[in-house]
Structures are given as structure tokens and as C-alpha cells.
XYZ file of C-alpha atoms in Angstrom:
197
model
C -27.027 85.012 -1.888
C -26.106 82.009 -4.173
C -24.206 84.886 -6.111
C -22.179 85.585 -3.070
C -21.027 81.379 -2.850
C -20.655 81.116 -6.033
C -18.130 83.726 -6.202
C -16.139 82.212 -3.332
C -16.528 79.161 -4.435
C -14.638 80.419 -7.493
C -11.756 81.749 -6.090
C -9.484 78.840 -5.739
C -6.381 79.230 -3.258
C -4.922 75.738 -4.061
C -5.555 73.670 -6.855
C -5.445 69.810 -4.420
C -8.536 69.421 -2.661
C -8.217 69.693 0.841
C -8.190 66.302 2.158
C -4.988 67.049 3.449
C -6.779 69.718 6.312
C -7.631 66.533 8.218
C -4.664 64.656 8.227
C -2.140 66.471 10.950
C 0.748 68.691 10.030
C 3.948 66.873 9.674
C 6.060 68.834 12.155
C 3.002 68.741 14.697
C 4.672 65.459 15.364
C 7.849 66.452 16.330
C 6.525 69.920 18.199
C 7.501 70.436 21.339
C 8.592 66.578 22.189
C 12.279 65.288 22.584
C 14.205 62.494 20.877
C 13.672 60.852 23.269
C 10.311 60.751 24.365
C 8.544 58.188 26.117
C 4.902 57.536 25.759
C 4.588 54.867 28.818
C 4.409 56.510 31.772
C 6.059 53.030 33.828
C 9.120 53.654 31.517
C 9.246 57.226 31.494
C 9.394 57.204 34.837
C 12.187 54.270 35.108
C 14.185 56.810 32.877
C 13.882 59.718 34.999
C 14.919 57.955 38.217
C 17.656 56.533 36.819
C 18.733 59.912 35.176
C 17.840 61.662 38.377
C 20.189 59.146 40.809
C 22.897 59.153 38.585
C 22.756 63.106 38.704
C 22.398 62.747 42.875
C 25.335 60.381 42.682
C 27.633 62.798 40.753
C 26.487 65.556 43.454
C 27.212 63.488 46.309
C 30.881 61.712 44.827
C 31.960 65.891 44.498
C 30.419 67.019 48.283
C 31.830 63.060 49.440
C 35.951 64.726 50.232
C 35.047 68.391 49.993
C 32.467 69.497 52.632
C 34.487 72.965 52.971
C 33.300 74.014 48.880
C 31.530 76.982 50.658
C 33.583 78.490 51.563
C 36.189 77.883 48.825
C 34.193 79.509 46.268
C 32.845 82.622 48.213
C 36.426 83.563 48.774
C 36.967 82.824 44.635
C 34.611 85.316 43.603
C 35.253 88.742 44.712
C 33.503 90.956 43.027
C 29.888 89.390 43.217
C 28.852 88.481 46.724
C 25.746 85.256 46.396
C 24.080 83.684 48.472
C 23.453 81.357 45.783
C 25.677 78.125 45.637
C 25.796 76.178 42.658
C 27.180 72.740 44.857
C 24.050 72.845 46.865
C 21.423 73.877 43.371
C 18.916 70.832 42.393
C 19.963 68.676 45.051
C 16.353 68.120 46.089
C 14.187 65.139 44.594
C 10.455 66.424 43.759
C 7.629 63.887 43.776
C 5.771 63.603 40.309
C 2.471 63.216 39.783
C 0.681 59.910 39.595
C -1.497 60.399 36.384
C -1.951 56.794 36.226
C -1.734 54.142 39.480
C 1.136 51.334 38.686
C -0.397 48.065 39.241
C 1.975 47.299 41.837
C 1.801 49.673 44.058
C 0.681 48.412 46.813
C 4.133 45.708 46.358
C 7.387 47.636 45.089
C 6.619 51.169 45.791
C 6.944 53.303 49.119
C 4.762 56.119 49.914
C 5.465 58.827 52.626
C 3.768 61.565 54.426
C 5.175 64.743 53.326
C 4.734 67.596 55.725
C 3.700 71.357 55.818
C 6.277 74.008 54.847
C 9.590 74.601 52.288
C 11.687 71.929 51.475
C 16.172 72.781 52.082
C 18.748 70.920 52.012
C 20.268 71.361 55.665
C 24.444 70.713 54.974
C 26.129 70.119 58.691
C 30.300 70.782 57.971
C 33.032 71.747 60.495
C 31.049 72.675 62.782
C 28.312 74.583 60.847
C 24.679 73.705 59.779
C 24.026 75.073 57.088
C 20.421 75.714 55.494
C 19.965 75.954 52.094
C 16.820 76.005 49.327
C 16.365 74.604 46.508
C 18.501 76.641 44.132
C 21.005 76.503 46.986
C 20.774 80.199 48.260
C 21.264 80.185 51.779
C 18.473 80.623 54.003
C 20.236 80.264 57.483
C 23.546 78.969 59.648
C 23.373 77.896 63.320
C 25.136 75.022 65.316
C 23.359 71.552 65.272
C 24.172 68.133 67.299
C 23.809 66.784 63.582
C 28.079 64.974 62.974
C 29.500 67.753 61.702
C 27.420 70.784 62.992
C 28.894 71.331 66.263
C 32.326 72.220 67.341
C 33.191 68.506 68.426
C 32.675 66.931 65.446
C 34.215 69.363 62.648
C 35.752 66.419 60.736
C 32.076 64.576 60.177
C 29.209 66.219 57.612
C 25.909 65.131 57.281
C 23.572 66.355 54.576
C 19.549 65.835 55.150
C 16.973 66.366 52.852
C 14.555 68.283 54.600
C 10.730 70.364 54.773
C 11.294 72.632 57.473
C 7.815 74.060 59.214
C 8.066 77.186 60.467
C 5.578 77.895 63.041
C 6.448 74.921 64.752
C 10.646 75.705 64.080
C 11.039 71.910 63.280
C 13.107 70.567 60.719
C 11.558 66.746 58.734
C 13.943 64.897 57.517
C 12.708 63.648 54.222
C 16.177 61.569 52.935
C 19.301 61.079 54.177
C 21.754 61.601 51.623
C 24.874 61.671 53.866
C 25.107 61.160 57.690
C 28.631 61.334 59.453
C 30.702 61.325 56.355
C 28.682 58.264 54.722
C 27.309 58.165 51.708
C 23.872 56.868 52.435
C 22.688 57.327 48.327
C 25.177 54.508 47.569
C 23.369 52.030 50.126
C 20.656 49.750 49.223
C 17.220 50.759 48.988
C 16.259 49.387 52.433
C 19.298 50.066 54.187
C 17.846 53.838 53.102
C 14.384 53.362 54.273
C 15.632 52.360 57.457
C 17.907 55.691 57.799
C 14.451 57.792 56.431
C 11.541 56.045 59.356
């Protein structure tokens, strides 16, 4: 056994000692990390909320004067029939897991109970209420009493972020993006919370 140990020790792969093996590889620090990585969860959350708000504002702005866009888009693509509407994809805001509890949770945070069901985007315009899933796929169309969802209110439109509970056949509103052609997303937080209570 001593002969085997001495022969293995005599074979050197490198002239350098292996003291570098205890250090991390220089590229390990940048592996699968964005250049704008923020280590602090509060800062990361704030940056993510700002980015999410900008995306939602741009979506609502594009919807503001064009509630009839889905029918126009279906006419322009006659070769491929699809129920997916990119205008309504990624419109829903999803929650983030709290890894660490913020110090100001009781003062500066709003918590809401989220019912069991499937997330959906409800769009009422031109007398029809359309329901889309999170990727913008049309789930169903029907008439409703929402502004823009029935014949007498064709000129208005309403966009709601909802949870649909199939056994109860009930939509629970989580967020109101537009109500009666008025974008709620542009309003202050307290006004928006008033609509959602």
C-alpha cells in the first residue's frame, strides 16, 4: 500500500499546489446571475414592483383606447387560428414568497386573503365579457353586468384581475385595472384599495 501511495504522490498534474482549490472559481460569482443582481430582498422587491408597475401601466395604456383589439387581431391572422391574445398575456400580478418578514409588515403592507381557484383576466368590452388565462388564452365569453359587458354599455370597458372558483361558479376580484373606461392603475394606492375592498 505504501508503494501505491508513493507512486500516486509522484505523479503531478500541475506544478502549483492545490491551495487554489479552497477558493471559489472566479466565474462562479457570475454564474446564472444577472448583472443587476440585488442581494437585499427589500431592494430587490422594490425594484421588481417598479418594473411590474411599468409593464402593467404600458399594457393598460395600450388597452385604454383599443378595447376592441382582440377582434381586429383575429381578422389579421387568417392562416393560424389561435385563442391566445398576446395583448392580455402576462397581465396578472402574482404574489412573491416572503423569505424574510419585513420590519414594517404591520404598517406599510396590505394583506388580502386569496380564494382558491384559477387566476384569470376578465375583460368586458363591446357588450361581451371575455375571460383570459395568465398567458392570454381565451377561456370563455359571456354577457355580464360589468360596465362594457352588456349591450347597453358597449362604449365602456372594464378589466379585472380575478380568481375563478369553478365549484361555486364565482369570480373573486383581486385587482381592478380599469372600471367603466377609467384606468384605476393610474390612481393612488389608497384609491385602488378602496375599489378592491
